CSV table of C-alpha atoms in Angstrom, one decimal:
chain,number,residue,atom,x,y,z
A,1,UNK,CA,54.5,-52.5,-51.3
A,2,UNK,CA,52.4,-55.7,-50.8
A,3,UNK,CA,53.3,-55.6,-47.1
A,4,UNK,CA,51.9,-52.1,-46.9
A,5,UNK,CA,48.7,-53.1,-48.7
A,6,UNK,CA,48.1,-56.0,-46.4
A,7,UNK,CA,48.8,-53.8,-43.4
A,8,UNK,CA,46.4,-51.2,-44.7
A,9,UNK,CA,43.7,-53.9,-45.3
A,10,UNK,CA,44.4,-55.3,-41.8
A,11,UNK,CA,44.1,-51.8,-40.2
A,12,UNK,CA,40.9,-51.1,-42.2
A,13,UNK,CA,39.4,-54.3,-41.0
A,14,UNK,CA,40.4,-53.6,-37.4
A,15,UNK,CA,38.9,-50.1,-37.8
A,16,UNK,CA,35.6,-51.5,-39.1
A,17,UNK,CA,35.6,-54.1,-36.3
A,18,UNK,CA,36.2,-51.4,-33.7
A,19,UNK,CA,33.4,-49.3,-35.2
A,20,UNK,CA,31.0,-52.3,-35.0
A,21,UNK,CA,32.0,-52.9,-31.4
A,22,UNK,CA,31.6,-49.2,-30.6
A,23,UNK,CA,28.1,-49.0,-32.3
A,24,UNK,CA,27.1,-52.2,-30.5
A,25,UNK,CA,28.2,-50.7,-27.2
A,26,UNK,CA,26.4,-47.4,-28.0
A,27,UNK,CA,23.2,-49.4,-28.8
A,28,UNK,CA,23.5,-51.4,-25.6
A,29,UNK,CA,24.1,-48.2,-23.6
A,30,UNK,CA,21.0,-46.6,-25.2
A,31,UNK,CA,18.9,-49.7,-24.5
A,32,UNK,CA,20.0,-49.8,-20.8
A,33,UNK,CA,19.4,-46.1,-20.5
A,34,UNK,CA,15.9,-46.5,-21.9
A,35,UNK,CA,15.1,-49.4,-19.6
A,36,UNK,CA,16.4,-47.4,-16.6
A,37,UNK,CA,14.2,-44.4,-17.6
A,38,UNK,CA,11.2,-46.7,-18.0
A,39,UNK,CA,11.6,-48.3,-14.6
A,40,UNK,CA,12.2,-44.9,-12.9
A,41,UNK,CA,9.1,-43.5,-14.6
A,42,UNK,CA,7.1,-46.6,-13.6
A,43,UNK,CA,8.3,-46.2,-10.0
A,44,UNK,CA,7.4,-42.5,-9.9
A,45,UNK,CA,4.0,-43.2,-11.4
A,46,UNK,CA,3.3,-46.0,-8.9
A,47,UNK,CA,4.4,-43.7,-6.0
A,48,UNK,CA,2.0,-40.9,-7.3
A,49,UNK,CA,-0.8,-43.5,-7.7
A,50,UNK,CA,-0.3,-44.7,-4.2
A,51,UNK,CA,-0.3,-41.2,-2.8
A,52,UNK,CA,-3.5,-40.4,-4.8
A,53,UNK,CA,-5.2,-43.6,-3.5
A,54,UNK,CA,-4.1,-42.8,0.0
A,55,UNK,CA,-5.6,-39.3,-0.3
A,56,UNK,CA,-8.8,-40.9,-1.6
A,57,UNK,CA,-8.8,-43.3,1.3
A,58,UNK,CA,-8.5,-40.4,3.8
A,59,UNK,CA,-11.4,-38.6,2.1
A,60,UNK,CA,-13.5,-41.8,2.2
A,61,UNK,CA,-12.6,-42.3,5.9
A,62,UNK,CA,-13.7,-38.7,6.6
A,63,UNK,CA,-17.0,-39.1,4.8
A,64,UNK,CA,-17.5,-42.5,6.5
A,65,UNK,CA,-17.0,-40.9,9.9
A,66,UNK,CA,-19.5,-38.2,9.1
A,67,UNK,CA,-22.2,-40.7,7.9
A,68,UNK,CA,-21.7,-42.8,10.9
A,69,UNK,CA,-22.0,-39.8,13.2
A,70,UNK,CA,-25.2,-38.8,11.4
A,71,UNK,CA,-26.6,-42.3,11.7
A,72,UNK,CA,-25.8,-42.4,15.4
A,73,UNK,CA,-27.5,-39.0,15.9
A,74,UNK,CA,-30.6,-40.2,14.1
A,75,UNK,CA,-30.6,-43.4,16.3
A,76,UNK,CA,-30.4,-41.3,19.4
A,77,UNK,CA,-33.3,-39.1,18.3
A,78,UNK,CA,-35.3,-42.2,17.4
A,79,UNK,CA,-34.7,-43.7,20.9
A,80,UNK,CA,-35.7,-40.4,22.5
A,81,UNK,CA,-38.9,-40.3,20.4
A,82,UNK,CA,-39.7,-43.9,21.4
A,83,UNK,CA,-39.3,-42.9,25.0
A,84,UNK,CA,-41.6,-39.9,24.6
A,85,UNK,CA,-44.1,-42.2,22.8
A,86,UNK,CA,-44.1,-44.6,25.8
A,87,UNK,CA,-44.7,-41.7,28.2
A,88,UNK,CA,-47.5,-40.4,26.0
A,89,UNK,CA,-49.1,-43.8,25.8
A,90,UNK,CA,-49.0,-44.1,29.6
A,91,UNK,CA,-50.6,-40.6,29.8
A,92,UNK,CA,-53.3,-41.7,27.4
A,93,UNK,CA,-54.1,-44.8,29.5
A,94,UNK,CA,-54.2,-42.6,32.6
A,95,UNK,CA,-56.5,-40.0,31.0
A,96,UNK,CA,-58.8,-42.7,29.6
A,97,UNK,CA,-59.2,-44.2,33.1
A,98,UNK,CA,-59.8,-40.8,34.6
A,99,UNK,CA,-62.5,-40.2,32.0
A,100,UNK,CA,-64.2,-43.4,33.1
A,101,UNK,CA,-64.3,-42.1,36.7
A,102,UNK,CA,-65.1,-38.4,36.0
A,103,UNK,CA,-67.9,-37.0,38.1
A,104,UNK,CA,-69.3,-34.3,35.9
A,105,UNK,CA,-69.4,-33.4,32.3
A,106,UNK,CA,-67.1,-30.4,32.6
A,107,UNK,CA,-64.4,-32.5,34.1
A,108,UNK,CA,-65.0,-35.2,31.5
A,109,UNK,CA,-64.9,-32.6,28.7
A,110,UNK,CA,-61.5,-31.2,30.0
A,111,UNK,CA,-60.1,-34.8,30.2
A,112,UNK,CA,-61.3,-35.5,26.6
A,113,UNK,CA,-59.6,-32.4,25.4
A,114,UNK,CA,-56.4,-33.5,27.1
A,115,UNK,CA,-56.9,-37.0,25.5
A,116,UNK,CA,-57.3,-35.5,22.1
A,117,UNK,CA,-54.1,-33.5,22.6
A,118,UNK,CA,-52.2,-36.6,23.7
A,119,UNK,CA,-53.5,-38.6,20.7
A,120,UNK,CA,-52.3,-35.9,18.3
A,121,UNK,CA,-48.9,-35.9,20.1
A,122,UNK,CA,-48.8,-39.7,19.8
A,123,UNK,CA,-49.5,-39.4,16.0
A,124,UNK,CA,-46.7,-36.8,15.6
A,125,UNK,CA,-44.2,-38.9,17.5
A,126,UNK,CA,-45.1,-42.0,15.5
A,127,UNK,CA,-44.6,-40.0,12.3
A,128,UNK,CA,-41.2,-38.8,13.7
A,129,UNK,CA,-40.2,-42.3,14.4
A,130,UNK,CA,-41.1,-43.4,10.9
A,131,UNK,CA,-39.1,-40.5,9.5
A,132,UNK,CA,-36.1,-41.3,11.7
A,133,UNK,CA,-36.3,-45.0,10.7
A,134,UNK,CA,-36.2,-44.1,7.1
A,135,UNK,CA,-33.3,-41.7,7.6
A,136,UNK,CA,-31.4,-44.4,9.6
A,137,UNK,CA,-31.9,-46.9,6.8
A,138,UNK,CA,-30.6,-44.4,4.2
A,139,UNK,CA,-27.5,-43.6,6.3
A,140,UNK,CA,-26.9,-47.3,6.9
A,141,UNK,CA,-27.0,-47.9,3.1
A,142,UNK,CA,-24.6,-45.0,2.6
A,143,UNK,CA,-22.2,-46.4,5.2
A,144,UNK,CA,-22.3,-49.8,3.5
A,145,UNK,CA,-21.5,-48.3,0.1
A,146,UNK,CA,-18.7,-46.1,1.5
A,147,UNK,CA,-17.2,-49.1,3.2
A,148,UNK,CA,-17.2,-51.0,-0.1
A,149,UNK,CA,-15.4,-48.1,-1.7
A,150,UNK,CA,-13.0,-48.0,1.2
A,151,UNK,CA,-12.2,-51.7,0.8
A,152,UNK,CA,-11.7,-51.3,-2.9
A,153,UNK,CA,-9.3,-48.4,-2.5
A,154,UNK,CA,-7.5,-50.3,0.3
A,155,UNK,CA,-7.0,-53.3,-2.0
A,156,UNK,CA,-5.7,-51.1,-4.8
A,157,UNK,CA,-3.3,-49.4,-2.4
A,158,UNK,CA,-2.1,-52.8,-1.2
A,159,UNK,CA,-1.6,-54.1,-4.7
A,160,UNK,CA,0.4,-51.0,-5.7
A,161,UNK,CA,2.5,-51.1,-2.6
A,162,UNK,CA,3.3,-54.8,-3.2
A,163,UNK,CA,4.4,-54.0,-6.8
A,164,UNK,CA,6.6,-51.1,-5.6
A,165,UNK,CA,9.5,-53.3,-4.2
A,166,UNK,CA,9.8,-55.1,-7.5
A,167,UNK,CA,9.9,-51.8,-9.4
A,168,UNK,CA,12.5,-50.5,-7.0
A,169,UNK,CA,14.6,-53.6,-7.5
A,170,UNK,CA,14.3,-53.4,-11.3
A,171,UNK,CA,15.0,-49.6,-11.3
A,172,UNK,CA,18.1,-50.2,-9.1
A,173,UNK,CA,19.4,-53.0,-11.3
A,174,UNK,CA,18.8,-50.9,-14.5
A,175,UNK,CA,20.6,-48.0,-12.9
A,176,UNK,CA,23.6,-50.2,-11.9
A,177,UNK,CA,23.7,-51.5,-15.5
A,178,UNK,CA,23.5,-48.0,-16.8
A,179,UNK,CA,26.4,-46.9,-14.5
A,180,UNK,CA,28.4,-49.8,-15.6
A,181,UNK,CA,27.8,-49.2,-19.3
A,182,UNK,CA,28.5,-45.5,-18.9
A,183,UNK,CA,31.9,-46.3,-17.3
A,184,UNK,CA,32.8,-48.8,-20.1
A,185,UNK,CA,31.6,-46.4,-22.8
A,186,UNK,CA,33.5,-43.4,-21.3
A,187,UNK,CA,36.7,-45.5,-20.8
A,188,UNK,CA,36.7,-46.7,-24.4
């Protein structure tokens, strides 16, 4: 009878040890599974962030291209206005010299009218050049700001891309541990 009691106590202790080991294994399995999910989630989140930042970078590049094209257009218009101004200044000098050599008052009056017209054209062209210069400056500032944003987004993309291999490695390791623990848990 005492032999049966000792055997019963021994079996009860073995059963409790096995239960402890099983619970410990279950807890480890849950922990590994949780870590695996965490790394997988982080990896997916990082991939989404990278994709979002890349889309932002594409949008910024498009806006940057538009602003640069607008600035170049304003520069071309400004150069054309400067060329027209030079021509009108030459015409002004020519008319002024013709006024000095005019023979009669009618001819002189016609030349003065042309001079007045040229002077108003010169004033208009100078105002146009001022306006184009102001627009050019605004576009230049906009381009500078957009380039700063582009650089910031590029740095963020680079940082996220560099962290991705580490996450991939951690997620892979966690998945391997999860698979290993699953096999041990299922075989027990």
